[in-house]
JSON list of C-alpha atoms in Angstrom, two decimals:
[
{"chain": "A", "resi": 1, "resn": "MET", "atom": "CA", "xyz": [21.25, 10.12, 2.20]},
{"chain": "A", "resi": 2, "resn": "GLY", "atom": "CA", "xyz": [20.02, 6.74, 1.01]},
{"chain": "A", "resi": 3, "resn": "GLU", "atom": "CA", "xyz": [22.33, 4.00, -0.17]},
{"chain": "A", "resi": 4, "resn": "LEU", "atom": "CA", "xyz": [22.87, 3.95, -3.95]},
{"chain": "A", "resi": 5, "resn": "LYS", "atom": "CA", "xyz": [21.74, 0.65, -5.48]},
{"chain": "A", "resi": 6, "resn": "LYS", "atom": "CA", "xyz": [21.15, -1.02, -8.82]},
{"chain": "A", "resi": 7, "resn": "TRP", "atom": "CA", "xyz": [17.54, -1.51, -9.91]},
{"chain": "A", "resi": 8, "resn": "THR", "atom": "CA", "xyz": [15.83, -3.53, -12.59]},
{"chain": "A", "resi": 9, "resn": "VAL", "atom": "CA", "xyz": [12.87, -1.85, -14.30]},
{"chain": "A", "resi": 10, "resn": "THR", "atom": "CA", "xyz": [11.01, -2.23, -17.60]},
{"chain": "A", "resi": 11, "resn": "ILE", "atom": "CA", "xyz": [11.22, 0.70, -19.99]},
{"chain": "A", "resi": 12, "resn": "GLU", "atom": "CA", "xyz": [7.89, 1.29, -21.73]},
{"chain": "A", "resi": 13, "resn": "GLY", "atom": "CA", "xyz": [6.86, 3.10, -24.89]},
{"chain": "A", "resi": 14, "resn": "VAL", "atom": "CA", "xyz": [10.24, 3.27, -26.67]},
{"chain": "A", "resi": 15, "resn": "SER", "atom": "CA", "xyz": [11.03, 1.77, -30.07]},
{"chain": "A", "resi": 16, "resn": "ALA", "atom": "CA", "xyz": [14.04, -0.47, -30.70]},
{"chain": "A", "resi": 17, "resn": "GLU", "atom": "CA", "xyz": [15.57, 2.22, -32.93]},
{"chain": "A", "resi": 18, "resn": "ASP", "atom": "CA", "xyz": [15.17, 4.83, -30.21]},
{"chain": "A", "resi": 19, "resn": "MET", "atom": "CA", "xyz": [16.74, 2.54, -27.62]},
{"chain": "A", "resi": 20, "resn": "LYS", "atom": "CA", "xyz": [19.71, 2.10, -29.96]},
{"chain": "A", "resi": 21, "resn": "ASP", "atom": "CA", "xyz": [20.02, 5.88, -30.31]},
{"chain": "A", "resi": 22, "resn": "LEU", "atom": "CA", "xyz": [19.84, 6.23, -26.53]},
{"chain": "A", "resi": 23, "resn": "ALA", "atom": "CA", "xyz": [22.59, 3.66, -26.03]},
{"chain": "A", "resi": 24, "resn": "ILE", "atom": "CA", "xyz": [24.78, 5.51, -28.53]},
{"chain": "A", "resi": 25, "resn": "LYS", "atom": "CA", "xyz": [24.07, 8.91, -26.97]},
{"chain": "A", "resi": 26, "resn": "ALA", "atom": "CA", "xyz": [24.84, 7.61, -23.48]},
{"chain": "A", "resi": 27, "resn": "GLY", "atom": "CA", "xyz": [27.94, 5.72, -24.64]},
{"chain": "A", "resi": 28, "resn": "ALA", "atom": "CA", "xyz": [29.35, 8.83, -26.27]},
{"chain": "A", "resi": 29, "resn": "ASN", "atom": "CA", "xyz": [29.57, 10.30, -22.77]},
{"chain": "A", "resi": 30, "resn": "GLY", "atom": "CA", "xyz": [30.87, 7.15, -21.11]},
{"chain": "A", "resi": 31, "resn": "LEU", "atom": "CA", "xyz": [27.48, 6.22, -19.70]},
{"chain": "A", "resi": 32, "resn": "SER", "atom": "CA", "xyz": [25.27, 3.19, -19.82]},
{"chain": "A", "resi": 33, "resn": "ILE", "atom": "CA", "xyz": [21.54, 3.59, -20.34]},
{"chain": "A", "resi": 34, "resn": "GLY", "atom": "CA", "xyz": [21.05, 2.68, -16.69]},
{"chain": "A", "resi": 35, "resn": "SER", "atom": "CA", "xyz": [23.50, 5.26, -15.37]},
{"chain": "A", "resi": 36, "resn": "LEU", "atom": "CA", "xyz": [22.06, 7.94, -17.65]},
{"chain": "A", "resi": 37, "resn": "LEU", "atom": "CA", "xyz": [18.50, 7.31, -16.44]},
{"chain": "A", "resi": 38, "resn": "GLY", "atom": "CA", "xyz": [19.74, 7.05, -12.85]},
{"chain": "A", "resi": 39, "resn": "SER", "atom": "CA", "xyz": [21.36, 10.47, -13.14]},
{"chain": "A", "resi": 40, "resn": "PHE", "atom": "CA", "xyz": [18.13, 11.98, -14.45]},
{"chain": "A", "resi": 41, "resn": "ILE", "atom": "CA", "xyz": [16.08, 10.31, -11.70]},
{"chain": "A", "resi": 42, "resn": "ASN", "atom": "CA", "xyz": [18.35, 11.76, -9.02]},
{"chain": "A", "resi": 43, "resn": "ASP", "atom": "CA", "xyz": [17.75, 15.25, -10.38]},
{"chain": "A", "resi": 44, "resn": "LEU", "atom": "CA", "xyz": [13.99, 14.74, -10.80]},
{"chain": "A", "resi": 45, "resn": "VAL", "atom": "CA", "xyz": [13.43, 13.62, -7.19]},
{"chain": "A", "resi": 46, "resn": "ASP", "atom": "CA", "xyz": [16.30, 15.54, -5.54]},
{"chain": "A", "resi": 47, "resn": "GLY", "atom": "CA", "xyz": [18.02, 12.24, -4.91]},
{"chain": "A", "resi": 48, "resn": "ALA", "atom": "CA", "xyz": [21.18, 11.18, -3.11]},
{"chain": "A", "resi": 49, "resn": "ALA", "atom": "CA", "xyz": [23.33, 11.72, -6.22]},
{"chain": "A", "resi": 50, "resn": "THR", "atom": "CA", "xyz": [21.72, 14.82, -7.74]},
{"chain": "A", "resi": 51, "resn": "ASN", "atom": "CA", "xyz": [23.88, 16.80, -10.15]},
{"chain": "A", "resi": 52, "resn": "GLY", "atom": "CA", "xyz": [22.94, 20.21, -8.78]},
{"chain": "A", "resi": 53, "resn": "SER", "atom": "CA", "xyz": [20.20, 22.79, -8.31]},
{"chain": "A", "resi": 54, "resn": "ASP", "atom": "CA", "xyz": [19.98, 23.82, -11.98]},
{"chain": "A", "resi": 55, "resn": "GLU", "atom": "CA", "xyz": [19.76, 20.21, -13.07]},
{"chain": "A", "resi": 56, "resn": "ARG", "atom": "CA", "xyz": [16.96, 19.60, -10.56]},
{"chain": "A", "resi": 57, "resn": "MET", "atom": "CA", "xyz": [15.12, 22.68, -11.79]},
{"chain": "A", "resi": 58, "resn": "TYR", "atom": "CA", "xyz": [15.27, 21.68, -15.46]},
{"chain": "A", "resi": 59, "resn": "ALA", "atom": "CA", "xyz": [14.37, 18.05, -14.75]},
{"chain": "A", "resi": 60, "resn": "CYS", "atom": "CA", "xyz": [11.28, 19.19, -12.84]},
{"chain": "A", "resi": 61, "resn": "GLN", "atom": "CA", "xyz": [10.37, 21.67, -15.57]},
{"chain": "A", "resi": 62, "resn": "TRP", "atom": "CA", "xyz": [10.57, 18.89, -18.16]},
{"chain": "A", "resi": 63, "resn": "PHE", "atom": "CA", "xyz": [8.35, 16.65, -16.05]},
{"chain": "A", "resi": 64, "resn": "ASP", "atom": "CA", "xyz": [5.78, 19.36, -15.37]},
{"chain": "A", "resi": 65, "resn": "ARG", "atom": "CA", "xyz": [5.58, 20.38, -19.03]},
{"chain": "A", "resi": 66, "resn": "CYS", "atom": "CA", "xyz": [5.24, 16.79, -20.29]},
{"chain": "A", "resi": 67, "resn": "PHE", "atom": "CA", "xyz": [2.58, 15.93, -17.72]},
{"chain": "A", "resi": 68, "resn": "LEU", "atom": "CA", "xyz": [0.85, 19.29, -17.44]},
{"chain": "A", "resi": 69, "resn": "PHE", "atom": "CA", "xyz": [-2.58, 17.68, -17.06]},
{"chain": "A", "resi": 70, "resn": "PRO", "atom": "CA", "xyz": [-2.07, 14.52, -15.00]},
{"chain": "A", "resi": 71, "resn": "GLN", "atom": "CA", "xyz": [-4.77, 11.93, -14.60]},
{"chain": "A", "resi": 72, "resn": "ASN", "atom": "CA", "xyz": [-6.70, 13.18, -11.62]},
{"chain": "A", "resi": 73, "resn": "THR", "atom": "CA", "xyz": [-7.23, 9.74, -10.14]},
{"chain": "A", "resi": 74, "resn": "PHE", "atom": "CA", "xyz": [-7.63, 8.95, -6.47]},
{"chain": "A", "resi": 75, "resn": "LEU", "atom": "CA", "xyz": [-4.00, 7.78, -6.58]},
{"chain": "A", "resi": 76, "resn": "HIS", "atom": "CA", "xyz": [-2.91, 11.17, -7.89]},
{"chain": "A", "resi": 77, "resn": "PHE", "atom": "CA", "xyz": [-4.88, 12.90, -5.13]},
{"chain": "A", "resi": 78, "resn": "LEU", "atom": "CA", "xyz": [-3.38, 10.71, -2.38]},
{"chain": "A", "resi": 79, "resn": "VAL", "atom": "CA", "xyz": [0.15, 11.32, -3.63]},
{"chain": "A", "resi": 80, "resn": "GLU", "atom": "CA", "xyz": [-0.35, 15.05, -4.15]},
{"chain": "A", "resi": 81, "resn": "TRP", "atom": "CA", "xyz": [-1.70, 15.62, -0.62]},
{"chain": "A", "resi": 82, "resn": "GLY", "atom": "CA", "xyz": [0.60, 13.21, 1.19]},
{"chain": "A", "resi": 83, "resn": "TYR", "atom": "CA", "xyz": [-2.14, 10.73, 2.14]},
{"chain": "A", "resi": 84, "resn": "LEU", "atom": "CA", "xyz": [-0.88, 7.70, 0.23]},
{"chain": "A", "resi": 85, "resn": "GLU", "atom": "CA", "xyz": [0.91, 5.82, 3.02]},
{"chain": "A", "resi": 86, "resn": "GLU", "atom": "CA", "xyz": [-1.92, 6.27, 5.52]},
{"chain": "A", "resi": 87, "resn": "ALA", "atom": "CA", "xyz": [-4.50, 5.21, 2.92]},
{"chain": "A", "resi": 88, "resn": "LEU", "atom": "CA", "xyz": [-2.57, 2.04, 2.10]},
{"chain": "A", "resi": 89, "resn": "ASP", "atom": "CA", "xyz": [-2.13, 1.28, 5.81]},
{"chain": "A", "resi": 90, "resn": "ALA", "atom": "CA", "xyz": [-5.86, 1.75, 6.38]},
{"chain": "A", "resi": 91, "resn": "TRP", "atom": "CA", "xyz": [-6.76, -0.54, 3.48]},
{"chain": "A", "resi": 92, "resn": "LYS", "atom": "CA", "xyz": [-4.37, -3.24, 4.70]},
{"chain": "A", "resi": 93, "resn": "GLY", "atom": "CA", "xyz": [-5.70, -2.85, 8.23]},
{"chain": "A", "resi": 94, "resn": "ILE", "atom": "CA", "xyz": [-9.24, -3.51, 7.00]},
{"chain": "A", "resi": 95, "resn": "GLN", "atom": "CA", "xyz": [-8.24, -6.62, 5.04]},
{"chain": "A", "resi": 96, "resn": "ASP", "atom": "CA", "xyz": [-6.14, -8.06, 7.87]},
{"chain": "A", "resi": 97, "resn": "SER", "atom": "CA", "xyz": [-8.70, -7.39, 10.58]},
{"chain": "A", "resi": 98, "resn": "GLU", "atom": "CA", "xyz": [-11.63, -8.74, 8.58]},
{"chain": "A", "resi": 99, "resn": "LYS", "atom": "CA", "xyz": [-9.67, -11.93, 7.91]},
{"chain": "A", "resi": 100, "resn": "TYR", "atom": "CA", "xyz": [-8.83, -12.22, 11.62]},
{"chain": "A", "resi": 101, "resn": "ILE", "atom": "CA", "xyz": [-12.45, -11.65, 12.63]},
{"chain": "A", "resi": 102, "resn": "LYS", "atom": "CA", "xyz": [-13.57, -14.41, 10.26]},
{"chain": "A", "resi": 103, "resn": "GLU", "atom": "CA", "xyz": [-11.01, -16.81, 11.74]},
{"chain": "A", "resi": 104, "resn": "ILE", "atom": "CA", "xyz": [-12.16, -16.08, 15.31]},
{"chain": "A", "resi": 105, "resn": "GLU", "atom": "CA", "xyz": [-15.83, -16.47, 14.37]},
{"chain": "A", "resi": 106, "resn": "GLU", "atom": "CA", "xyz": [-15.08, -19.85, 12.78]},
{"chain": "A", "resi": 107, "resn": "GLU", "atom": "CA", "xyz": [-13.21, -20.95, 15.90]},
{"chain": "A", "resi": 108, "resn": "LEU", "atom": "CA", "xyz": [-16.06, -19.87, 18.17]},
{"chain": "A", "resi": 109, "resn": "ALA", "atom": "CA", "xyz": [-18.56, -21.76, 16.03]},
{"chain": "A", "resi": 110, "resn": "ALA", "atom": "CA", "xyz": [-16.40, -24.91, 16.10]},
{"chain": "A", "resi": 111, "resn": "GLY", "atom": "CA", "xyz": [-15.41, -24.54, 19.74]},
{"chain": "A", "resi": 112, "resn": "LYS", "atom": "CA", "xyz": [-11.74, -25.04, 18.92]},
{"chain": "A", "resi": 113, "resn": "LEU", "atom": "CA", "xyz": [-8.79, -23.08, 17.63]},
{"chain": "A", "resi": 114, "resn": "VAL", "atom": "CA", "xyz": [-7.02, -23.60, 14.33]},
{"chain": "A", "resi": 115, "resn": "CYS", "atom": "CA", "xyz": [-3.25, -23.24, 14.21]},
{"chain": "A", "resi": 116, "resn": "HIS", "atom": "CA", "xyz": [-2.75, -21.12, 11.08]},
{"chain": "A", "resi": 117, "resn": "ARG", "atom": "CA", "xyz": [1.02, -21.42, 10.99]},
{"chain": "A", "resi": 118, "resn": "THR", "atom": "CA", "xyz": [2.30, -23.58, 8.14]},
{"chain": "A", "resi": 119, "resn": "LYS", "atom": "CA", "xyz": [4.44, -25.69, 10.44]},
{"chain": "A", "resi": 120, "resn": "ASP", "atom": "CA", "xyz": [1.37, -26.68, 12.47]},
{"chain": "A", "resi": 121, "resn": "ASN", "atom": "CA", "xyz": [-0.42, -28.00, 9.37]},
{"chain": "A", "resi": 122, "resn": "GLY", "atom": "CA", "xyz": [-3.71, -26.46, 10.42]},
{"chain": "A", "resi": 123, "resn": "GLU", "atom": "CA", "xyz": [-3.98, -28.66, 13.49]},
{"chain": "A", "resi": 124, "resn": "TYR", "atom": "CA", "xyz": [-6.74, -28.01, 16.03]},
{"chain": "A", "resi": 125, "resn": "SER", "atom": "CA", "xyz": [-6.51, -27.30, 19.73]},
{"chain": "A", "resi": 126, "resn": "THR", "atom": "CA", "xyz": [-9.02, -26.20, 22.37]},
{"chain": "A", "resi": 127, "resn": "TRP", "atom": "CA", "xyz": [-9.12, -23.40, 24.91]},
{"chain": "A", "resi": 128, "resn": "GLU", "atom": "CA", "xyz": [-7.78, -25.89, 27.46]},
{"chain": "A", "resi": 129, "resn": "ASP", "atom": "CA", "xyz": [-4.53, -26.18, 25.48]},
{"chain": "A", "resi": 130, "resn": "LEU", "atom": "CA", "xyz": [-3.78, -22.48, 25.95]},
{"chain": "A", "resi": 131, "resn": "VAL", "atom": "CA", "xyz": [-1.23, -22.32, 28.76]},
{"chain": "A", "resi": 132, "resn": "ASN", "atom": "CA", "xyz": [1.52, -19.97, 29.89]},
{"chain": "A", "resi": 133, "resn": "SER", "atom": "CA", "xyz": [5.21, -20.79, 30.24]},
{"chain": "A", "resi": 134, "resn": "ASP", "atom": "CA", "xyz": [4.53, -22.47, 33.59]},
{"chain": "A", "resi": 135, "resn": "GLY", "atom": "CA", "xyz": [1.91, -24.75, 32.09]},
{"chain": "A", "resi": 136, "resn": "GLU", "atom": "CA", "xyz": [-0.95, -22.93, 33.79]},
{"chain": "A", "resi": 137, "resn": "PRO", "atom": "CA", "xyz": [-4.15, -22.46, 31.74]},
{"chain": "A", "resi": 138, "resn": "PHE", "atom": "CA", "xyz": [-5.02, -19.02, 30.45]},
{"chain": "A", "resi": 139, "resn": "TYR", "atom": "CA", "xyz": [-8.75, -19.68, 30.90]},
{"chain": "A", "resi": 140, "resn": "GLN", "atom": "CA", "xyz": [-10.72, -21.40, 33.61]},
{"chain": "A", "resi": 141, "resn": "SER", "atom": "CA", "xyz": [-13.65, -22.22, 31.35]},
{"chain": "A", "resi": 142, "resn": "ARG", "atom": "CA", "xyz": [-14.76, -22.28, 27.74]},
{"chain": "A", "resi": 143, "resn": "GLU", "atom": "CA", "xyz": [-17.09, -19.38, 28.52]},
{"chain": "A", "resi": 144, "resn": "ALA", "atom": "CA", "xyz": [-14.14, -17.26, 29.63]},
{"chain": "A", "resi": 145, "resn": "TRP", "atom": "CA", "xyz": [-12.28, -18.06, 26.41]},
{"chain": "A", "resi": 146, "resn": "GLU", "atom": "CA", "xyz": [-15.35, -17.24, 24.29]},
{"chain": "A", "resi": 147, "resn": "ALA", "atom": "CA", "xyz": [-15.83, -13.93, 26.11]},
{"chain": "A", "resi": 148, "resn": "ASP", "atom": "CA", "xyz": [-12.22, -12.98, 25.45]},
{"chain": "A", "resi": 149, "resn": "GLU", "atom": "CA", "xyz": [-12.55, -13.93, 21.77]},
{"chain": "A", "resi": 150, "resn": "ARG", "atom": "CA", "xyz": [-15.72, -11.86, 21.38]},
{"chain": "A", "resi": 151, "resn": "SER", "atom": "CA", "xyz": [-13.97, -8.91, 23.02]},
{"chain": "A", "resi": 152, "resn": "THR", "atom": "CA", "xyz": [-11.17, -9.28, 20.48]},
{"chain": "A", "resi": 153, "resn": "ILE", "atom": "CA", "xyz": [-13.72, -9.27, 17.67]},
{"chain": "A", "resi": 154, "resn": "GLU", "atom": "CA", "xyz": [-15.21, -6.03, 18.95]},
{"chain": "A", "resi": 155, "resn": "ASP", "atom": "CA", "xyz": [-11.76, -4.44, 19.16]},
{"chain": "A", "resi": 156, "resn": "GLU", "atom": "CA", "xyz": [-11.02, -5.50, 15.59]},
{"chain": "A", "resi": 157, "resn": "ARG", "atom": "CA", "xyz": [-14.35, -4.18, 14.36]},
{"chain": "A", "resi": 158, "resn": "GLU", "atom": "CA", "xyz": [-13.63, -0.82, 15.99]},
{"chain": "A", "resi": 159, "resn": "TYR", "atom": "CA", "xyz": [-10.25, -0.76, 14.23]},
{"chain": "A", "resi": 160, "resn": "VAL", "atom": "CA", "xyz": [-11.90, -1.60, 10.90]},
{"chain": "A", "resi": 161, "resn": "GLN", "atom": "CA", "xyz": [-14.35, 1.24, 11.43]},
{"chain": "A", "resi": 162, "resn": "SER", "atom": "CA", "xyz": [-11.50, 3.63, 12.18]},
{"chain": "A", "resi": 163, "resn": "CYS", "atom": "CA", "xyz": [-9.71, 2.58, 8.99]},
{"chain": "A", "resi": 164, "resn": "ARG", "atom": "CA", "xyz": [-12.89, 2.98, 6.96]},
{"chain": "A", "resi": 165, "resn": "GLU", "atom": "CA", "xyz": [-13.39, 6.47, 8.37]},
{"chain": "A", "resi": 166, "resn": "THR", "atom": "CA", "xyz": [-9.84, 7.37, 7.32]},
{"chain": "A", "resi": 167, "resn": "LEU", "atom": "CA", "xyz": [-10.46, 6.20, 3.75]},
{"chain": "A", "resi": 168, "resn": "ASP", "atom": "CA", "xyz": [-13.91, 7.80, 3.68]},
{"chain": "A", "resi": 169, "resn": "SER", "atom": "CA", "xyz": [-12.45, 11.16, 4.72]},
{"chain": "A", "resi": 170, "resn": "TYR", "atom": "CA", "xyz": [-9.87, 11.01, 1.92]},
{"chain": "A", "resi": 171, "resn": "TRP", "atom": "CA", "xyz": [-12.50, 9.96, -0.61]},
{"chain": "A", "resi": 172, "resn": "LYS", "atom": "CA", "xyz": [-14.84, 12.76, 0.47]},
{"chain": "A", "resi": 173, "resn": "GLU", "atom": "CA", "xyz": [-12.04, 15.29, 0.12]},
{"chain": "A", "resi": 174, "resn": "TYR", "atom": "CA", "xyz": [-11.10, 13.87, -3.28]},
{"chain": "A", "resi": 175, "resn": "MET", "atom": "CA", "xyz": [-14.69, 14.03, -4.53]},
{"chain": "A", "resi": 176, "resn": "GLY", "atom": "CA", "xyz": [-14.89, 17.61, -3.27]},
{"chain": "A", "resi": 177, "resn": "GLN", "atom": "CA", "xyz": [-12.05, 18.72, -5.54]},
{"chain": "A", "resi": 178, "resn": "LYS", "atom": "CA", "xyz": [-13.48, 20.78, -8.37]},
{"chain": "A", "resi": 179, "resn": "SER", "atom": "CA", "xyz": [-11.71, 20.39, -11.69]},
{"chain": "A", "resi": 180, "resn": "GLU", "atom": "CA", "xyz": [-12.91, 20.14, -15.25]},
{"chain": "A", "resi": 181, "resn": "TYR", "atom": "CA", "xyz": [-10.22, 17.52, -15.84]},
{"chain": "A", "resi": 182, "resn": "TYR", "atom": "CA", "xyz": [-11.51, 15.10, -13.21]},
{"chain": "A", "resi": 183, "resn": "GLU", "atom": "CA", "xyz": [-13.06, 11.93, -14.58]},
{"chain": "A", "resi": 184, "resn": "ARG", "atom": "CA", "xyz": [-13.72, 9.99, -11.40]},
{"chain": "A", "resi": 185, "resn": "GLY", "atom": "CA", "xyz": [-14.72, 6.38, -11.12]},
{"chain": "A", "resi": 186, "resn": "THR", "atom": "CA", "xyz": [-16.36, 4.74, -8.13]},
{"chain": "A", "resi": 187, "resn": "PHE", "atom": "CA", "xyz": [-14.39, 4.26, -4.91]},
{"chain": "A", "resi": 188, "resn": "ASP", "atom": "CA", "xyz": [-13.82, 0.58, -5.77]},
{"chain": "A", "resi": 189, "resn": "GLU", "atom": "CA", "xyz": [-12.58, 1.47, -9.27]},
{"chain": "A", "resi": 190, "resn": "GLU", "atom": "CA", "xyz": [-10.24, 4.16, -7.98]},
{"chain": "A", "resi": 191, "resn": "MET", "atom": "CA", "xyz": [-8.95, 2.05, -5.09]},
{"chain": "A", "resi": 192, "resn": "LYS", "atom": "CA", "xyz": [-8.23, -0.76, -7.56]},
{"chain": "A", "resi": 193, "resn": "LYS", "atom": "CA", "xyz": [-5.89, 1.61, -9.43]},
{"chain": "A", "resi": 194, "resn": "VAL", "atom": "CA", "xyz": [-4.12, 2.45, -6.17]},
{"chain": "A", "resi": 195, "resn": "LEU", "atom": "CA", "xyz": [-3.63, -1.22, -5.31]},
{"chain": "A", "resi": 196, "resn": "GLU", "atom": "CA", "xyz": [-2.46, -2.10, -8.83]},
{"chain": "A", "resi": 197, "resn": "TRP", "atom": "CA", "xyz": [0.11, 0.69, -8.65]},
{"chain": "A", "resi": 198, "resn": "LYS", "atom": "CA", "xyz": [1.23, -0.58, -5.24]},
{"chain": "A", "resi": 199, "resn": "GLU", "atom": "CA", "xyz": [1.68, -4.12, -6.56]},
{"chain": "A", "resi": 200, "resn": "GLN", "atom": "CA", "xyz": [3.65, -2.92, -9.58]},
{"chain": "A", "resi": 201, "resn": "ASN", "atom": "CA", "xyz": [5.99, -0.86, -7.40]},
{"chain": "A", "resi": 202, "resn": "GLN", "atom": "CA", "xyz": [6.22, -3.02, -4.28]},
{"chain": "A", "resi": 203, "resn": "GLN", "atom": "CA", "xyz": [9.96, -3.66, -4.70]},
{"chain": "A", "resi": 204, "resn": "PHE", "atom": "CA", "xyz": [10.61, 0.08, -4.41]},
{"chain": "A", "resi": 205, "resn": "LEU", "atom": "CA", "xyz": [8.12, 0.71, -1.61]},
{"chain": "A", "resi": 206, "resn": "ASP", "atom": "CA", "xyz": [9.58, -2.03, 0.59]},
{"chain": "A", "resi": 207, "resn": "ASP", "atom": "CA", "xyz": [13.14, -0.71, 0.41]}
]
């Protein structure tokens, strides 16, 4: 079971009068608004402090009835079929690798390496400065260094292609879902929704 913690979230779509009524209702049972909502959340997701099987059943019934026709976005599809984590990893892999490829290409064009760590202040070095712990050079010539860098680029491009194929397979499956309720956008539009959701919920996803 996960460790129970305190969380800070923003409650949306509730009037000031209704929040007052909620505080009163919770207080009448010795609860704060936070502990009341936490108790409900535990039942809804079968959490570490669930109140019991009946409570879980009724919480899920409430959720299903209130959101009977969910937005059939790409995000909804990824969550429903358990693809979300792999899709996010693939997207991040593409961004990271493409950035790395660009850095290597710039270094090859300039004939020198850029130290990207903050503490190095973007200082330059050359292939001759690359040595092991014994002070011996990694490369015997600039040509050897360039060949190694180009090999790295090819490896990264293969990884990018693999990540794209993963996302493409999910998108193809999503577009193949037949439902009168589906109002699909383009891949870029749908992926933007996924990334916005990820940013909004990063504090929970990192835990």
